Coordinates of C-alpha atoms in Angstrom, one line a residue:
M523 CA 0.0 0.0 0.0
T524 CA 1.5 3.4 -0.8
L525 CA 1.4 6.6 1.4
R526 CA -1.0 7.9 -0.5
E527 CA -3.9 5.2 0.2
R528 CA -2.7 4.9 3.6
L529 CA -3.2 8.8 4.7
L530 CA -6.2 8.4 2.4
E531 CA -7.6 5.2 4.8
I532 CA -6.9 7.0 7.9
L533 CA -7.1 10.7 7.4
P534 CA -11.3 10.8 7.9
G535 CA -10.5 9.8 11.6
L536 CA -8.2 12.0 11.8
L537 CA -9.3 15.4 10.8
P538 CA -11.6 18.1 12.4
H539 CA -15.1 17.9 11.2
H540 CA -14.8 22.0 10.4
P541 CA -13.6 24.6 9.1
E542 CA -13.2 26.5 12.0
Q543 CA -11.5 24.0 13.8
A544 CA -8.8 23.4 11.4
I545 CA -5.1 22.0 12.3
K546 CA -1.8 23.3 11.2
G547 CA 0.0 20.5 9.0
T548 CA 2.5 19.9 11.9
E549 CA -0.3 18.9 13.8
L550 CA -1.3 16.8 11.4
I551 CA 1.5 15.5 10.7
A552 CA 1.7 14.4 14.7
R553 CA -1.8 12.8 14.1
V554 CA -0.4 10.3 11.5
R555 CA 2.7 9.0 13.4
A556 CA 0.6 8.0 16.6
V557 CA -0.9 5.8 13.5
L558 CA 1.5 4.9 11.3
G559 CA 4.6 5.5 13.1
G560 CA 8.1 7.2 11.7
E561 CA 8.5 5.8 8.7
Y562 CA 8.1 8.7 6.4
S563 CA 9.8 11.9 6.8
D564 CA 7.9 15.4 7.7
H565 CA 8.4 16.6 4.0
S566 CA 7.1 13.3 2.1
L567 CA 4.4 13.8 4.3
R568 CA 3.1 17.1 3.8
S569 CA 4.1 16.6 0.1
Q570 CA 0.9 13.9 -0.1
F571 CA -0.9 16.4 2.1
S572 CA -0.6 19.3 -0.4
F573 CA -1.0 16.6 -3.5
I574 CA -4.7 15.5 -1.5
A575 CA -6.2 18.3 -0.6
L576 CA -6.0 19.3 -4.7
D577 CA -7.5 17.0 -5.3
P578 CA -11.3 17.9 -5.0
E579 CA -12.8 14.0 -4.6
S580 CA -10.6 13.5 -1.5
C581 CA -11.3 14.0 1.7
L582 CA -8.8 16.1 2.6
A583 CA -9.8 20.1 2.7
R584 CA -7.3 23.0 3.1
I585 CA -8.3 26.4 4.3
E586 CA -8.4 28.8 1.7
N587 CA -6.4 32.0 2.1
G588 CA -4.9 30.6 5.0
Q589 CA -3.2 27.6 7.2
G590 CA -5.1 24.9 7.8
Y591 CA -6.8 21.1 7.4
Y592 CA -10.2 19.6 7.7
L593 CA -12.2 16.9 6.6
R594 CA -13.7 17.8 3.3
S595 CA -17.3 16.2 3.3
P596 CA -21.2 16.8 2.5
E597 CA -22.3 16.3 5.6
A598 CA -20.0 18.7 7.9
E599 CA -20.7 16.2 10.7
E600 CA -19.2 13.6 12.8
S601 CA -19.7 10.6 11.3
L602 CA -19.6 6.5 12.3
Q603 CA -19.3 5.7 8.4
G604 CA -16.2 5.8 8.4
I605 CA -15.8 2.4 10.9
F606 CA -18.4 0.6 8.7
G607 CA -16.9 1.8 5.0
S608 CA -18.7 4.4 3.4
G609 CA -21.5 6.0 0.9
E610 CA -25.0 3.4 0.5
D611 CA -22.8 0.4 1.8
A612 CA -22.3 1.8 5.0
R613 CA -25.5 4.0 5.4
R614 CA -27.0 -0.2 4.8
E615 CA -25.0 -1.9 7.1
G616 CA -25.2 0.9 9.9
D617 CA -28.7 -1.2 10.5
D618 CA -26.9 -4.0 11.1
P619 CA -27.3 -5.1 14.4
R620 CA -23.7 -5.2 15.7
H621 CA -23.1 -1.8 13.6
K622 CA -25.8 -0.6 16.1
L623 CA -24.4 -2.4 19.2
L624 CA -21.2 -0.6 18.5
A625 CA -22.6 2.8 18.4
L626 CA -24.4 2.0 21.3
L627 CA -20.8 1.2 23.4
V628 CA -19.4 4.5 21.8
R629 CA -22.4 7.0 23.3
L630 CA -21.9 4.3 26.6
Y631 CA -18.2 5.1 26.9
D632 CA -17.9 8.7 25.0
T633 CA -20.9 10.1 27.7
A634 CA -18.9 9.0 30.3
G635 CA -16.0 11.3 29.7
L636 CA -14.1 8.6 28.3
G637 CA -11.7 8.7 24.8
V638 CA -13.3 6.4 22.7
F639 CA -11.0 4.4 19.7
V640 CA -12.8 2.0 17.5
Y641 CA -11.1 -0.7 14.5
P642 CA -12.8 -0.5 11.7
D643 CA -15.3 -3.6 11.4
S644 CA -15.5 -4.3 7.7
A645 CA -14.0 -7.2 8.0
G646 CA -16.2 -8.5 11.0
E647 CA -14.8 -9.9 14.2
S648 CA -11.3 -10.2 14.4
W649 CA -9.2 -12.4 17.0
E650 CA -6.3 -9.8 16.6
H651 CA -7.7 -6.8 18.4
P652 CA -10.3 -5.8 20.4
D653 CA -13.8 -3.9 19.1
L654 CA -13.0 -0.9 20.3
V655 CA -10.9 0.7 23.6
A656 CA -12.5 3.4 26.5
V657 CA -9.5 5.4 27.2
Q658 CA -9.5 7.2 30.9
W659 CA -7.7 9.9 30.6
P660 CA -5.7 11.9 33.6
A661 CA -7.7 13.8 35.7
G662 CA -7.7 17.4 33.5
R663 CA -11.0 20.4 32.3
W664 CA -13.4 20.5 30.2
T665 CA -13.1 23.9 28.5
P666 CA -15.8 25.7 26.9
E667 CA -15.5 24.9 23.5
G668 CA -16.2 20.7 24.8
A669 CA -12.2 20.4 24.3
Y670 CA -10.5 18.4 27.6
V671 CA -7.5 19.5 28.7
M672 CA -5.7 17.2 30.6
K673 CA -3.5 17.9 33.9
N674 CA -0.3 15.5 34.6
T675 CA 0.7 13.5 30.9
K676 CA 4.0 12.2 31.5
A677 CA 3.9 9.0 31.7
R678 CA 1.6 6.4 30.2
H679 CA 0.6 4.6 32.7
R680 CA -1.8 8.1 33.5
A681 CA -3.7 6.8 31.3
R682 CA -6.0 3.8 31.8
F683 CA -7.9 1.2 28.2
R684 CA -10.2 -0.8 28.5
A685 CA -10.5 -3.4 25.5
V686 CA -14.4 -4.2 24.7
C687 CA -15.7 -6.6 22.7
A688 CA -19.3 -6.8 21.4
V689 CA -21.8 -9.8 20.9
V690 CA -25.0 -10.1 19.1
A691 CA -25.9 -13.1 21.1
D692 CA -27.7 -15.8 18.4
S693 CA -26.1 -18.7 20.3
P694 CA -25.0 -19.8 23.5
E695 CA -21.4 -20.6 21.3
S696 CA -21.7 -17.1 20.1
V697 CA -21.2 -15.7 23.6
R698 CA -18.9 -18.2 24.5
R699 CA -17.3 -16.8 21.8
G700 CA -17.0 -13.5 22.4
F701 CA -16.1 -14.0 25.8
F702 CA -12.8 -16.0 24.8
R703 CA -12.2 -13.3 21.7
A704 CA -12.7 -10.5 24.7
L705 CA -9.5 -12.4 26.7
A706 CA -7.6 -12.7 23.7
C707 CA -8.2 -9.4 22.6
G708 CA -7.8 -7.7 26.1
R709 CA -5.2 -9.5 27.8
W710 CA -2.8 -6.3 27.3
A711 CA -5.0 -3.2 28.6
H712 CA -5.4 -2.6 32.2
E713 CA -9.2 -4.4 31.9
C714 CA -11.1 -6.0 29.6
E715 CA -15.1 -6.5 29.0
L716 CA -17.5 -8.7 26.8
V717 CA -20.5 -7.0 26.0
V718 CA -24.0 -8.8 24.6
I719 CA -26.9 -8.2 23.2
P720 CA -29.8 -9.6 23.7
A721 CA -29.8 -10.6 27.6
A722 CA -28.7 -14.0 27.3
D723 CA -30.5 -16.7 29.0
E724 CA -29.7 -17.3 33.2
S725 CA -28.2 -21.0 32.1
V726 CA -25.8 -18.9 29.6
Q727 CA -25.8 -16.2 32.2
A728 CA -24.4 -18.6 35.1
E729 CA -21.7 -20.1 32.5
L730 CA -20.1 -16.3 32.1
A731 CA -20.3 -15.6 35.8
D732 CA -18.2 -18.9 36.0
L733 CA -15.3 -17.7 33.4
A734 CA -15.5 -14.2 34.2
A735 CA -14.9 -15.1 38.0
A736 CA -12.0 -17.8 36.3
Y737 CA -10.5 -15.3 33.9
G738 CA -11.5 -11.8 35.1
V739 CA -12.8 -10.7 32.0
G740 CA -16.0 -7.9 32.7
V741 CA -19.5 -8.7 31.2
R742 CA -22.3 -7.0 30.8
L743 CA -25.7 -6.9 29.1
L744 CA -27.8 -4.7 27.3
A745 CA -31.5 -6.4 27.8
L746 CA -32.4 -4.4 24.1
D747 CA -36.7 -5.3 23.8
D748 CA -37.5 -6.6 21.3
D749 CA -40.0 -4.0 20.5
M750 CA -37.6 -1.7 20.9
E751 CA -36.6 0.2 17.6
L752 CA -32.9 1.8 17.5
E753 CA -32.0 4.0 14.7
G754 CA -29.5 3.2 12.5
A755 CA -26.0 3.0 13.9
D756 CA -25.1 6.5 12.5
A757 CA -28.4 7.8 13.8
I758 CA -27.0 6.8 17.3
F759 CA -23.8 8.3 17.2
R760 CA -24.8 11.5 15.7
M761 CA -27.0 11.6 18.4
P762 CA -26.6 14.8 21.5
A763 CA -24.9 13.4 24.6
G764 CA -28.1 14.2 26.2
E765 CA -30.0 12.4 23.6
A766 CA -27.9 9.4 23.7
R767 CA -27.8 9.0 28.0
N768 CA -31.7 8.7 27.4
L769 CA -31.6 6.0 24.7
L770 CA -29.0 4.0 27.2
A771 CA -31.2 5.1 30.2
A772 CA -33.6 3.3 28.7
I773 CA -32.4 -0.1 27.8
P774 CA -32.1 -2.3 31.3
Q775 CA -28.3 -3.3 31.4
Y776 CA -27.4 -6.2 34.1
T777 CA -23.7 -6.4 35.1
V778 CA -23.0 -9.9 35.4
A779 CA -19.6 -9.6 36.1
L780 CA -16.6 -6.0 36.8
P781 CA -13.6 -6.5 34.9
Q782 CA -10.2 -7.2 37.4
P783 CA -8.0 -4.6 37.2
R784 CA -4.7 -5.0 35.9
Q785 CA -1.3 -2.2 37.5
A786 CA -0.5 -1.2 33.9
V787 CA -0.4 -2.4 29.7
D788 CA 0.7 -5.5 29.3
A789 CA 3.9 -4.3 26.7
A790 CA 4.7 -8.4 26.3
A791 CA 0.9 -8.9 24.9
A792 CA 0.6 -5.8 23.6
E793 CA 3.5 -6.5 21.4
T794 CA 2.1 -10.2 20.4
L795 CA -1.0 -8.3 18.8
P796 CA 0.3 -5.5 16.8
A797 CA -2.8 -4.1 15.6
T798 CA -2.4 -3.0 19.3
A799 CA 0.0 0.0 18.4
P800 CA -2.0 2.5 16.8
V801 CA -4.4 2.6 20.3
L802 CA -1.3 3.7 22.1
A803 CA 0.4 5.6 20.0
W804 CA -3.0 7.4 20.2
A805 CA -3.4 7.9 23.5
D806 CA 0.6 8.6 23.4
S807 CA 0.2 11.6 21.4
C808 CA -2.4 12.7 23.1
L809 CA -1.1 12.7 26.1
A810 CA 1.8 14.4 24.5
R811 CA -0.7 17.5 23.6
G812 CA -2.2 17.0 27.0
C813 CA -5.6 17.6 25.7
L814 CA -8.3 16.3 22.8
E815 CA -10.9 18.3 21.3
S816 CA -14.2 17.7 21.3
Y817 CA -14.4 15.2 18.6
E818 CA -11.3 13.1 19.9
M819 CA -12.9 12.6 22.7
R820 CA -15.5 10.5 21.1
V821 CA -13.3 8.6 18.6
A822 CA -10.7 8.1 17.1
V823 CA -11.0 4.9 14.1
N824 CA -7.8 3.5 13.2

């Protein structure tokens, strides 16, 4: 994959969505490096930014007669479509129960003030990474613009990571598979959690409780009522925070087991899961800057 192709893949998740939030080239380079590492020089990245921004069909727009880059989009709103694909295919896939569940989880964590890193779901379930990682940042304050400014960001251990896997239960086997996927994909993080819809029956819940006690994986059930019709995944993602909280409050939630916390990131386990590197790099970038913009608090797409 060429540098241009890699940039076109990751830029939608890194760029601000409004011209007034445009970021300078140095900031965009820092965000790109958080995902791609130091493989490319500043000059190579700046050159590609310039060429991509000249393409009116690309995702990268540049402020006219000024400095700064932002996301070129016919819909100047934050969207979850970058995770599911693009265009009409994304809108259709946004009606998939699994994608609705992922959107609900993004809002569950972001309305609690956590940063959310989401992996694209186009390939379905993965045993190489969790579905998302919720990040608890160091203590800080909120600005009137919705950004979060941290007080102390000197070490990575000042942020805590919860690896989360989601499963739409269609059988006891699918729930068991989801549990062990959460265990495998989250063994590097401070905590790992499995979230299941719809709520499993009592025998499966009892089995999950036993497994959770043995392996330390948290288990949460969202008891969606059969009569409860949810909007599409992208609509759930776009909801204002208050509306999202009301939606989540209307869905009964049951905690089968709390995750057993670990003291630190398991570096050896993280190295065996290369897909872990982008979320750790993203967190390091945020900690180095000492702040997160409002859209960054919601979701950083790998």
